[in-house]
PDB file of C-alpha atoms and ligand atoms in Angstrom:
ATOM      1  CA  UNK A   1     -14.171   2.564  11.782  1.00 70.00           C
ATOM      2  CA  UNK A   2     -13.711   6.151  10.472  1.00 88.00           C
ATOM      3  CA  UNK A   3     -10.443   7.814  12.642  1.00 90.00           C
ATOM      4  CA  UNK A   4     -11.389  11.105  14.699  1.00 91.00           C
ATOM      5  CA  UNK A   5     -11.093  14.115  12.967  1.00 92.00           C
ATOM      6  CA  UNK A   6      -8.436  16.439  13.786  1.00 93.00           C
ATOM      7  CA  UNK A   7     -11.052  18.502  15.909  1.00 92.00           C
ATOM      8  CA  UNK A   8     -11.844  15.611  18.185  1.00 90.00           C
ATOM      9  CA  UNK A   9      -8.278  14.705  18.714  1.00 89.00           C
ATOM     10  CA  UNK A  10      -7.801  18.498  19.784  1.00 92.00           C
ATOM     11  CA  UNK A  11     -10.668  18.441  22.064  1.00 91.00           C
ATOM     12  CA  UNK A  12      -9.531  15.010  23.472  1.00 85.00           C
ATOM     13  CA  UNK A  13      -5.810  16.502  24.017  1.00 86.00           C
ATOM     14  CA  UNK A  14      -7.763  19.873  25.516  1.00 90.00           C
ATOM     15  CA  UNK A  15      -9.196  18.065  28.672  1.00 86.00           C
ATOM     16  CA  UNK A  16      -5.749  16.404  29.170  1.00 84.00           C
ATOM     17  CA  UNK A  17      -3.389  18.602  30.084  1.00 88.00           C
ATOM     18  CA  UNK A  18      -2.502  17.731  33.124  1.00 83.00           C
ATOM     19  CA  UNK A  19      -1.932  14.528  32.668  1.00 81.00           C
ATOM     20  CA  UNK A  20       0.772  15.212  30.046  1.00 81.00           C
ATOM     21  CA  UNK A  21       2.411  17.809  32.510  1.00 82.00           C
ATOM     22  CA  UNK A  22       4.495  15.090  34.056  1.00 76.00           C
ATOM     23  CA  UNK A  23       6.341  13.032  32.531  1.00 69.00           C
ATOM     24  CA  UNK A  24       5.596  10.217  34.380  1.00 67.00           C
ATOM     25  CA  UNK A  25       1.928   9.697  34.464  1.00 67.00           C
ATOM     26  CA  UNK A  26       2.102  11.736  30.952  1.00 66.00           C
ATOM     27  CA  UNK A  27       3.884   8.933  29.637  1.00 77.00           C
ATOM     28  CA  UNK A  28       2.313   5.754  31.834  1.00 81.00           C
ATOM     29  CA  UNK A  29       0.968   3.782  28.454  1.00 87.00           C
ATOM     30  CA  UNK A  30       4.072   4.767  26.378  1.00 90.00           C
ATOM     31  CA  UNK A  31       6.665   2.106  26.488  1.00 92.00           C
ATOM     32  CA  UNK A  32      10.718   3.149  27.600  1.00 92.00           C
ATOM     33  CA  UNK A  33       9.260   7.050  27.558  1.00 91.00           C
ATOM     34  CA  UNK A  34      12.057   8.515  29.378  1.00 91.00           C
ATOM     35  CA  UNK A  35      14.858   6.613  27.845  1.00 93.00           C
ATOM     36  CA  UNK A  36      13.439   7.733  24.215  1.00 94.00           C
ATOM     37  CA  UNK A  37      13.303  11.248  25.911  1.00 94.00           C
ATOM     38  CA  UNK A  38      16.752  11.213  26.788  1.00 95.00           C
ATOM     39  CA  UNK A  39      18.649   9.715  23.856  1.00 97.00           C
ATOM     40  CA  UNK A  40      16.795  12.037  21.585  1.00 97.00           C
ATOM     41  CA  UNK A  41      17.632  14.969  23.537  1.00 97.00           C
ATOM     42  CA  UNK A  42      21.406  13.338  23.977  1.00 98.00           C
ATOM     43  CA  UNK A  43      21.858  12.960  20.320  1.00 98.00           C
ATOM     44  CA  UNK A  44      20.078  16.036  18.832  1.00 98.00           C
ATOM     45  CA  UNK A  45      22.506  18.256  21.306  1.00 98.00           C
ATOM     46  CA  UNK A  46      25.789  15.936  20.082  1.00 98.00           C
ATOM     47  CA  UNK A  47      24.614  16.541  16.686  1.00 98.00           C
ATOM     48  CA  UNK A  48      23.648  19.964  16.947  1.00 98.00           C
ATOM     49  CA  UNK A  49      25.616  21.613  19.761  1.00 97.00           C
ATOM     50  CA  UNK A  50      25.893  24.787  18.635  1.00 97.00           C
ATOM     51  CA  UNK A  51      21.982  24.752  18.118  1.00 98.00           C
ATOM     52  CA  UNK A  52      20.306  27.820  18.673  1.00 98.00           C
ATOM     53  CA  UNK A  53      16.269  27.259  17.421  1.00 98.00           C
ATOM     54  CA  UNK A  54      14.293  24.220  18.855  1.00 98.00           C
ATOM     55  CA  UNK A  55      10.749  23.256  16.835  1.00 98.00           C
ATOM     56  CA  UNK A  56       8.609  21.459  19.421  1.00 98.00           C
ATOM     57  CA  UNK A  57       5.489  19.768  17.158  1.00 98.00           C
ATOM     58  CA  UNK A  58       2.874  18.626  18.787  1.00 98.00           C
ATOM     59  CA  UNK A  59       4.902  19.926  22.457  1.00 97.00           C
ATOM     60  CA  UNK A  60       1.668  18.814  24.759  1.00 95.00           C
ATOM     61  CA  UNK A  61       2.422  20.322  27.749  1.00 95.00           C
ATOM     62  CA  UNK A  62       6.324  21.069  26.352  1.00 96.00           C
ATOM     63  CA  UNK A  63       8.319  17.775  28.030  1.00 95.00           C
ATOM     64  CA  UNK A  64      10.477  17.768  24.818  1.00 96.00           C
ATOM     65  CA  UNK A  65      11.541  21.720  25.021  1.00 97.00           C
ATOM     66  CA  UNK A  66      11.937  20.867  29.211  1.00 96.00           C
ATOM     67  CA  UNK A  67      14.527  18.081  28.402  1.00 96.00           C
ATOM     68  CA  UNK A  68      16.127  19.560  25.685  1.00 97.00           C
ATOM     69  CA  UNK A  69      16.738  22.996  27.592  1.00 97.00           C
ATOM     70  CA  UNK A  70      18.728  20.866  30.377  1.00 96.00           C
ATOM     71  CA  UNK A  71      20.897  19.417  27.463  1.00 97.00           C
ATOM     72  CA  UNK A  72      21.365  23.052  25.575  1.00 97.00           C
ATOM     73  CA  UNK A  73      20.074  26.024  27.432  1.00 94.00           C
ATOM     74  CA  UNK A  74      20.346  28.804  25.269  1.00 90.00           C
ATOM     75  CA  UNK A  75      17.652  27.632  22.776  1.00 97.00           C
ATOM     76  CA  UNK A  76      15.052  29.650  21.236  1.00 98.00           C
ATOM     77  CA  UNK A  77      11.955  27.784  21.160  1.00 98.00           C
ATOM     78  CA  UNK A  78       9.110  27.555  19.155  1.00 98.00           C
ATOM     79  CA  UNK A  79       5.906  25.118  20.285  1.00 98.00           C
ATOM     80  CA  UNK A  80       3.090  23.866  17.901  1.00 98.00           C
ATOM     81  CA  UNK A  81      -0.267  22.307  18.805  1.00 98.00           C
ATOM     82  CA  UNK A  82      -3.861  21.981  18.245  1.00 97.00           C
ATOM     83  CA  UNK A  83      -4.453  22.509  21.547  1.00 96.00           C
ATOM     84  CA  UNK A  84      -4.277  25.668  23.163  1.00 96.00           C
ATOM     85  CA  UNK A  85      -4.520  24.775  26.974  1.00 96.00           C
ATOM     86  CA  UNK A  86      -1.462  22.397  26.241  1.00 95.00           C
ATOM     87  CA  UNK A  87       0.409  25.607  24.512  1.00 97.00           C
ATOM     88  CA  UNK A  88      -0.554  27.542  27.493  1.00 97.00           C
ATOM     89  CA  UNK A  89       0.749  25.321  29.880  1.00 96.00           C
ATOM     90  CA  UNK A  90       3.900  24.504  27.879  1.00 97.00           C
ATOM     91  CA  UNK A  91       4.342  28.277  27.752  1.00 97.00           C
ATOM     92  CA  UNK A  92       4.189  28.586  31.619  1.00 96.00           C
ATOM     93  CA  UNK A  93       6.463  25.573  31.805  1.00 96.00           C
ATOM     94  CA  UNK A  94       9.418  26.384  29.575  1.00 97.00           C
ATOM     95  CA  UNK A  95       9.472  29.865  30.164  1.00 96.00           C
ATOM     96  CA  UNK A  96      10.511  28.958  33.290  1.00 95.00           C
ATOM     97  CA  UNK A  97      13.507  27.478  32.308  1.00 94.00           C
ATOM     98  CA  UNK A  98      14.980  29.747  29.417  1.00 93.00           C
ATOM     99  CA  UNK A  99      15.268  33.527  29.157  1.00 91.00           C
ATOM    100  CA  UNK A 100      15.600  32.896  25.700  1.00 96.00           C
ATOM    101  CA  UNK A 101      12.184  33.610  24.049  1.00 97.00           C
ATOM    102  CA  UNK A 102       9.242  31.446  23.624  1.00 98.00           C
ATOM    103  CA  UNK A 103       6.447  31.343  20.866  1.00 98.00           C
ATOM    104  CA  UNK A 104       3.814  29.363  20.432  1.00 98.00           C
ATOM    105  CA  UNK A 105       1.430  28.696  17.606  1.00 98.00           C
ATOM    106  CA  UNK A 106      -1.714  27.161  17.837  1.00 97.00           C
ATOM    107  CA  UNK A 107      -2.573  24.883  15.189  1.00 97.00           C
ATOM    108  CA  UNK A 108      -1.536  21.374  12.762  1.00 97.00           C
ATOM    109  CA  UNK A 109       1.670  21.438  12.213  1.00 97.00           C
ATOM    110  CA  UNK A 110       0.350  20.200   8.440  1.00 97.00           C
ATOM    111  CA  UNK A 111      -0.692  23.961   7.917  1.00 97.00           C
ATOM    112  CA  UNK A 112       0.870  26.528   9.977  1.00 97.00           C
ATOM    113  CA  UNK A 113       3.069  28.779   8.128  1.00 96.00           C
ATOM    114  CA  UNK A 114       7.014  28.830   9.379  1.00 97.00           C
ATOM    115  CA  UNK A 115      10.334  30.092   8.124  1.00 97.00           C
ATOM    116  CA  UNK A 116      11.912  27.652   5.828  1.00 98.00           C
ATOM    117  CA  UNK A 117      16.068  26.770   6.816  1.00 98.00           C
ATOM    118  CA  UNK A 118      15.479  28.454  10.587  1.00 98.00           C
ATOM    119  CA  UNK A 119      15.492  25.698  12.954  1.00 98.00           C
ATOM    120  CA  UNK A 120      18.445  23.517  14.271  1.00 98.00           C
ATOM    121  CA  UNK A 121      16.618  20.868  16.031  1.00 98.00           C
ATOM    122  CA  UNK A 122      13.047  19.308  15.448  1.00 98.00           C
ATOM    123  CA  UNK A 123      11.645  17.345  18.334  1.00 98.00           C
ATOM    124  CA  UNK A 124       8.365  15.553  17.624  1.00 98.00           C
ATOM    125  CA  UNK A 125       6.819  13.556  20.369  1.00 96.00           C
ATOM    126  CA  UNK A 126       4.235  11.053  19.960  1.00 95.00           C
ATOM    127  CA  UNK A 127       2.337  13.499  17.615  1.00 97.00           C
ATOM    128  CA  UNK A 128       3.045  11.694  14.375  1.00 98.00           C
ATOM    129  CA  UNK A 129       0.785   8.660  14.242  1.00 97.00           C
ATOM    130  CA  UNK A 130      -2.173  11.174  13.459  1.00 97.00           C
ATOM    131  CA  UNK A 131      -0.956  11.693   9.926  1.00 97.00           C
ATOM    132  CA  UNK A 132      -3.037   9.785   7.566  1.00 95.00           C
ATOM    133  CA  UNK A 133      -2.509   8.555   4.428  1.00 95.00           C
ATOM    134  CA  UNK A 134       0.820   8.451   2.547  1.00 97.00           C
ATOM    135  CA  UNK A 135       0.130  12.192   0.961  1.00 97.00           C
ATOM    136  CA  UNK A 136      -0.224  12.815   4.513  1.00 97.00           C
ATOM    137  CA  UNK A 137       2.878  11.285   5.316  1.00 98.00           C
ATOM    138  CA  UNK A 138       5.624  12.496   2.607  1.00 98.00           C
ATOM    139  CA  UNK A 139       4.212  16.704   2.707  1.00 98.00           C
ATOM    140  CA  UNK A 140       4.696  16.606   6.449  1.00 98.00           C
ATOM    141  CA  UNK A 141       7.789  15.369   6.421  1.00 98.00           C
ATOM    142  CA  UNK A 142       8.975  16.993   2.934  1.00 98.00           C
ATOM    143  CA  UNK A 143       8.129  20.407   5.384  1.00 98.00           C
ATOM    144  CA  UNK A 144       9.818  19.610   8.315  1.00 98.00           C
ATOM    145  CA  UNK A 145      13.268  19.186   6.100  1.00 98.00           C
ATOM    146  CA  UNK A 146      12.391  22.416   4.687  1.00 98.00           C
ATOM    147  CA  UNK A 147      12.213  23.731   7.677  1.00 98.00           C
ATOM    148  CA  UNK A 148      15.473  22.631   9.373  1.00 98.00           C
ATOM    149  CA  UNK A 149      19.021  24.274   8.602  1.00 98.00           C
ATOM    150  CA  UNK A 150      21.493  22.234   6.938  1.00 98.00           C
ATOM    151  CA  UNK A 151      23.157  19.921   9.194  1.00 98.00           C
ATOM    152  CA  UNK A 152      20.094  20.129  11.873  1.00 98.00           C
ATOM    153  CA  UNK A 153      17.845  17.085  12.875  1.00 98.00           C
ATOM    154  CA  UNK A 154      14.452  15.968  13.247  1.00 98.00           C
ATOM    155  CA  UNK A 155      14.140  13.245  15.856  1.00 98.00           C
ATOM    156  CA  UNK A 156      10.954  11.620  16.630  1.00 98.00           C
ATOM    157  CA  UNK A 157       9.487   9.064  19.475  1.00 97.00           C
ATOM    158  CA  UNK A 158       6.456   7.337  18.477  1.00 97.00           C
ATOM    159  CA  UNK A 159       4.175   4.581  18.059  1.00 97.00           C
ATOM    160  CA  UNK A 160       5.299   2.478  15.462  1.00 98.00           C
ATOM    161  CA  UNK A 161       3.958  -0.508  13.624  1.00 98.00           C
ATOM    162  CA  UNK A 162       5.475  -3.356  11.970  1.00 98.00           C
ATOM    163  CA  UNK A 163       5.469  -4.205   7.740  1.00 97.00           C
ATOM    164  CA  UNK A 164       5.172  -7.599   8.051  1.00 97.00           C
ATOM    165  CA  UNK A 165       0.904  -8.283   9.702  1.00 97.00           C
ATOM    166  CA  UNK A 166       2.190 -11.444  11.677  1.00 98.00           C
ATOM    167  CA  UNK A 167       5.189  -9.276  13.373  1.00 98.00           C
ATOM    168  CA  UNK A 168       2.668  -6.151  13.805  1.00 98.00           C
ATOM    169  CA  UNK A 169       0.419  -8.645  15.780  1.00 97.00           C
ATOM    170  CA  UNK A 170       2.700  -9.949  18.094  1.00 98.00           C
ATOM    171  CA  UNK A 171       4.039  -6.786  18.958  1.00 97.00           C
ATOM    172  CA  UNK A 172       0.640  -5.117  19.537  1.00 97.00           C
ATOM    173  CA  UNK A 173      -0.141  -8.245  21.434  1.00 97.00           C
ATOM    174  CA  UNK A 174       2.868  -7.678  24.177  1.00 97.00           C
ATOM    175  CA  UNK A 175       1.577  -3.910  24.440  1.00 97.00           C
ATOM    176  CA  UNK A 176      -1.313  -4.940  25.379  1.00 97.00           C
ATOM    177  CA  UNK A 177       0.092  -7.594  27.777  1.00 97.00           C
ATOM    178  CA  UNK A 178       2.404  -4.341  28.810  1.00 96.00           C
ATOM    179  CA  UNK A 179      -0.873  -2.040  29.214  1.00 95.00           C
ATOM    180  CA  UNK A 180      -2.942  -5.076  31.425  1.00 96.00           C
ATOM    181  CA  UNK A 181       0.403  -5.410  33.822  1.00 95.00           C
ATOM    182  CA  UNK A 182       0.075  -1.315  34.549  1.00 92.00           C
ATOM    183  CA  UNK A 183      -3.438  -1.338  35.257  1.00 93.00           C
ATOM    184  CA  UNK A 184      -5.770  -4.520  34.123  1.00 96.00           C
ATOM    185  CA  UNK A 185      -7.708  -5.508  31.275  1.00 97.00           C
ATOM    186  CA  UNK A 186      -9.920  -2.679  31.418  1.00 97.00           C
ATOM    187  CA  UNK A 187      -6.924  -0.653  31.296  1.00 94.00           C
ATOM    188  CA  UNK A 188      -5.234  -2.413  28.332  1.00 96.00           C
ATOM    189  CA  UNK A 189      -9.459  -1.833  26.183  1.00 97.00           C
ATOM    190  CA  UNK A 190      -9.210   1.728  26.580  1.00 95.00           C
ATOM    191  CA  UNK A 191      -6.117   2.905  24.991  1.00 94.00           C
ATOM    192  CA  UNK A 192      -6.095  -0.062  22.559  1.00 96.00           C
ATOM    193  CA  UNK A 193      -9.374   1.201  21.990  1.00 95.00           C
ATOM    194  CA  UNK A 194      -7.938   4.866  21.273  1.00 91.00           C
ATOM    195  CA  UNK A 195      -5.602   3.817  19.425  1.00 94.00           C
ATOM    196  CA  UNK A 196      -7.538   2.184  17.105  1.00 94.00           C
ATOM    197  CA  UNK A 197     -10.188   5.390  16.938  1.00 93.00           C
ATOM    198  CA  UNK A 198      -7.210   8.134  16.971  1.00 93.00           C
ATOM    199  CA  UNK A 199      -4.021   6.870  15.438  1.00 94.00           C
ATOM    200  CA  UNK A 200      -2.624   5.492  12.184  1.00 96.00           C
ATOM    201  CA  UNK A 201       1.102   4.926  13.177  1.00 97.00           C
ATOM    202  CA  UNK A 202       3.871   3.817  10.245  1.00 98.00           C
ATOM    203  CA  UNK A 203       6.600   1.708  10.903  1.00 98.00           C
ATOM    204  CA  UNK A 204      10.162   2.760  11.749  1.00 98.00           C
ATOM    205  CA  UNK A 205      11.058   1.352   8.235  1.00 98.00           C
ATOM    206  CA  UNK A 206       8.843   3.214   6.081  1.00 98.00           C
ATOM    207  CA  UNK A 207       9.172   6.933   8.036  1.00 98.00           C
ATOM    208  CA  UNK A 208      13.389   5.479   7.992  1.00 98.00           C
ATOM    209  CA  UNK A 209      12.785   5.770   3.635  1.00 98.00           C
ATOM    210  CA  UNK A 210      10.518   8.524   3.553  1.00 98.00           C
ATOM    211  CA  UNK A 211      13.293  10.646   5.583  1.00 98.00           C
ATOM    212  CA  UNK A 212      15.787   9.690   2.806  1.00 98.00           C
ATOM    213  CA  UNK A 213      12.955  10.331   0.073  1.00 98.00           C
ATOM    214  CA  UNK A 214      12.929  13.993   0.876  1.00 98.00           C
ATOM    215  CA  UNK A 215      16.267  14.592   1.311  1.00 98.00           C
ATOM    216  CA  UNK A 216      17.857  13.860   4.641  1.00 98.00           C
ATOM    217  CA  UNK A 217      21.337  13.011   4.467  1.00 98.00           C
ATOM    218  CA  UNK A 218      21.060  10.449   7.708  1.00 98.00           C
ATOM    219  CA  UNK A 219      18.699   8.148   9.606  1.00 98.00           C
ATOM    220  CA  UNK A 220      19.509   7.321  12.850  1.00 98.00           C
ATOM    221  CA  UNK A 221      17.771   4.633  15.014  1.00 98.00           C
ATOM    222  CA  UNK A 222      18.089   5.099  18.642  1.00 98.00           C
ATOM    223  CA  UNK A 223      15.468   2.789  20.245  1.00 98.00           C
ATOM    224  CA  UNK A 224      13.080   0.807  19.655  1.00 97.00           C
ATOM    225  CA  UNK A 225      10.747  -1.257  22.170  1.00 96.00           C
ATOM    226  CA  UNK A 226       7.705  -3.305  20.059  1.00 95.00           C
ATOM    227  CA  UNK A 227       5.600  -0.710  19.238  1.00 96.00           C
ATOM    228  CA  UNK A 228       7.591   2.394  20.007  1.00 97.00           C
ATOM    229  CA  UNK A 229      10.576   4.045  18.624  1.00 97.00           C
ATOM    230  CA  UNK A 230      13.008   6.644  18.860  1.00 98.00           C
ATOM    231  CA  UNK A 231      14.605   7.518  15.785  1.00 98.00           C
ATOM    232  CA  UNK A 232      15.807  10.542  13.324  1.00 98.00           C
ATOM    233  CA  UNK A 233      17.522  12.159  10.959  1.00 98.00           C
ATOM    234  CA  UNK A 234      20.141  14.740   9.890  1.00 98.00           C
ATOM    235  CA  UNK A 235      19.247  17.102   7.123  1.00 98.00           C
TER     236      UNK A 235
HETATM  237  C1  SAM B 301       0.399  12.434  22.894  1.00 70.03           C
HETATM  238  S1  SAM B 301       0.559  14.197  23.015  1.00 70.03           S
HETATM  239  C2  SAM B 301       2.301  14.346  23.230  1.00 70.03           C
HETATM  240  C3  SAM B 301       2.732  15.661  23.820  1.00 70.03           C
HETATM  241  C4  SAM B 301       4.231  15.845  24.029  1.00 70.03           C
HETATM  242  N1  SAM B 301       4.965  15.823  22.767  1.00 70.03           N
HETATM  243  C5  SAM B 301       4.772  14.819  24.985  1.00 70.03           C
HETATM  244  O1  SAM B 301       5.277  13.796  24.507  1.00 70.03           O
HETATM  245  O2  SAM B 301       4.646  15.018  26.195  1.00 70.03           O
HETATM  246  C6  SAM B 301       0.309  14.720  21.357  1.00 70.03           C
HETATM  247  C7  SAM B 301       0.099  16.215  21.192  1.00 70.03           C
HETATM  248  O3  SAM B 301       0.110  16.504  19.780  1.00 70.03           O
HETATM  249  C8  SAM B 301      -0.905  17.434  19.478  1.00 70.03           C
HETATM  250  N2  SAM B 301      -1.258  17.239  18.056  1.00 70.03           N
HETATM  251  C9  SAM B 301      -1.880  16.179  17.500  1.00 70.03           C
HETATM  252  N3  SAM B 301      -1.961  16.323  16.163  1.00 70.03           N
HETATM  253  C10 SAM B 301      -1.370  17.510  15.869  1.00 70.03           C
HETATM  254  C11 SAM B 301      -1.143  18.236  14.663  1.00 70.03           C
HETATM  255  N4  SAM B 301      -1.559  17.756  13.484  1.00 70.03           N
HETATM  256  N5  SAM B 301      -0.502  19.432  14.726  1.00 70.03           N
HETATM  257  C12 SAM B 301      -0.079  19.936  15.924  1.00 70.03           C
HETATM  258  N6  SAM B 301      -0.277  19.296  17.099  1.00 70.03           N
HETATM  259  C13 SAM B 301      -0.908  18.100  17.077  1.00 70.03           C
HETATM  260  C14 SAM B 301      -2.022  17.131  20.474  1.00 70.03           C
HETATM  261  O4  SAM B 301      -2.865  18.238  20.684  1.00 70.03           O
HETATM  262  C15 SAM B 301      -1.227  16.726  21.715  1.00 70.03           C
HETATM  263  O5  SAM B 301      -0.998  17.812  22.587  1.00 70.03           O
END
């Protein structure tokens, strides 16, 4: 099956908005959400407390910037995403919150120009898994080094698969049983479904390396749930 292009996964994210507005029905099919939220939030501000720029990729509706502003609140932040009904509504949200100022940029994070060495803190939420191959892979996150400070982080939550096929079965086998609990079968078909249309998620261990590979000094591993993870590194 060919994977949607990045066009349909913008229209898809264009009629959501709403749901991604709350963290809690936002977040329904991701597994230990808010605890990922938190202890990437947590550590970025322990490692980073002095931070003063915050790169949200892929901010949806801009839960990421929310949380992080209640850990540091003097942060300038900047928001990135396809979609520009979530960038408007992440605009309303976090200007809310911060006097500091706000920009947003619509478009992939894989092609919009930013400063090199300017931000202290990358968060990316669940926007990963729609990289691609491993070119894909390494440019992205060869540019998001190049665009932190030294000593700043990039922390990620995601879906994540396994390396090893019998593992990556069994653990895509409990989300599912995970997905029919919430709301039935029917339930557990449709985002297994998208899944398989929209995403291509890497395991923990192979984005782990490819951190390392271009240049980060540390990983960190924070959570991890079967197919979800929350996890970073320190440039
Ligand atoms: C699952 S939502 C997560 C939103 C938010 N981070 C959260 O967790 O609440 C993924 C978001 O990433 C955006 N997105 C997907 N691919 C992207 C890309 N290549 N560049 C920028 N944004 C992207 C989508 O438009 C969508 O708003």
């Amino acid at each position: 099956m060919s994977k949607s292009t990045v066009k349909e996964i913008r229209e898809r994210f264009d009629n959501d908005v709403e749901r991604f507005s709350n963290l809690d029905t936002g977040q329904v099919a991701t597994i230990d959400a808010k605890i990922s939220l938190e202890l990437l939030t947590e550590a970025s501000k322990r490692i980073k407390p002095d931070a003063e720029s915050l790169l949200d990729i892929g901010c949806g509706a801009g839960n990421y910037s929310l949380k992080m502003l209640t850990k540091i609140a003097n942060l300038n932040c900047t928001l990135v995403d396809l979609s520009k009904p979530m960038l408007d509504k992440a605009k309303e949200r976090v200007s809310e919150k911060t006097k500091n100022q706000v920009t947003t940029i619509q478009g992939d994070i894989r092609e919009i120009d930013l400063k090199e060495n300017s931000f202290d803190i990358i968060l990316a939420g669940a926007v990963l898994h729609h990289l691609r191959d491993d070119q894909d892979w390494e440019s992205t996150f060869d540019k998001l080094f190049r665009l932190l400070k030294p000593g700043g982080c990039l922390m990620i939550s995601d879906l994540i698969t396994q390396e090893t096929p019998a593992v990556n079965d069994y653990t895509w086998e409990r989300y599912g049983d995970y997905l029919e609990a919430i709301d039935g079968k029917a339930y557990r078909k449709k985002v297994l479904d998208y899944v398989e249309k929209e995403d291509s998620p890497r395991s923990m261990t192979y984005q782990l390396e490819l951190m390392k590979k271009v240049g980060f000094k540390q990983t960190e591993i924070l959570h991890k749930n079967m197919c979800f993870g929350a996890f970073g590194a320190i440039k």
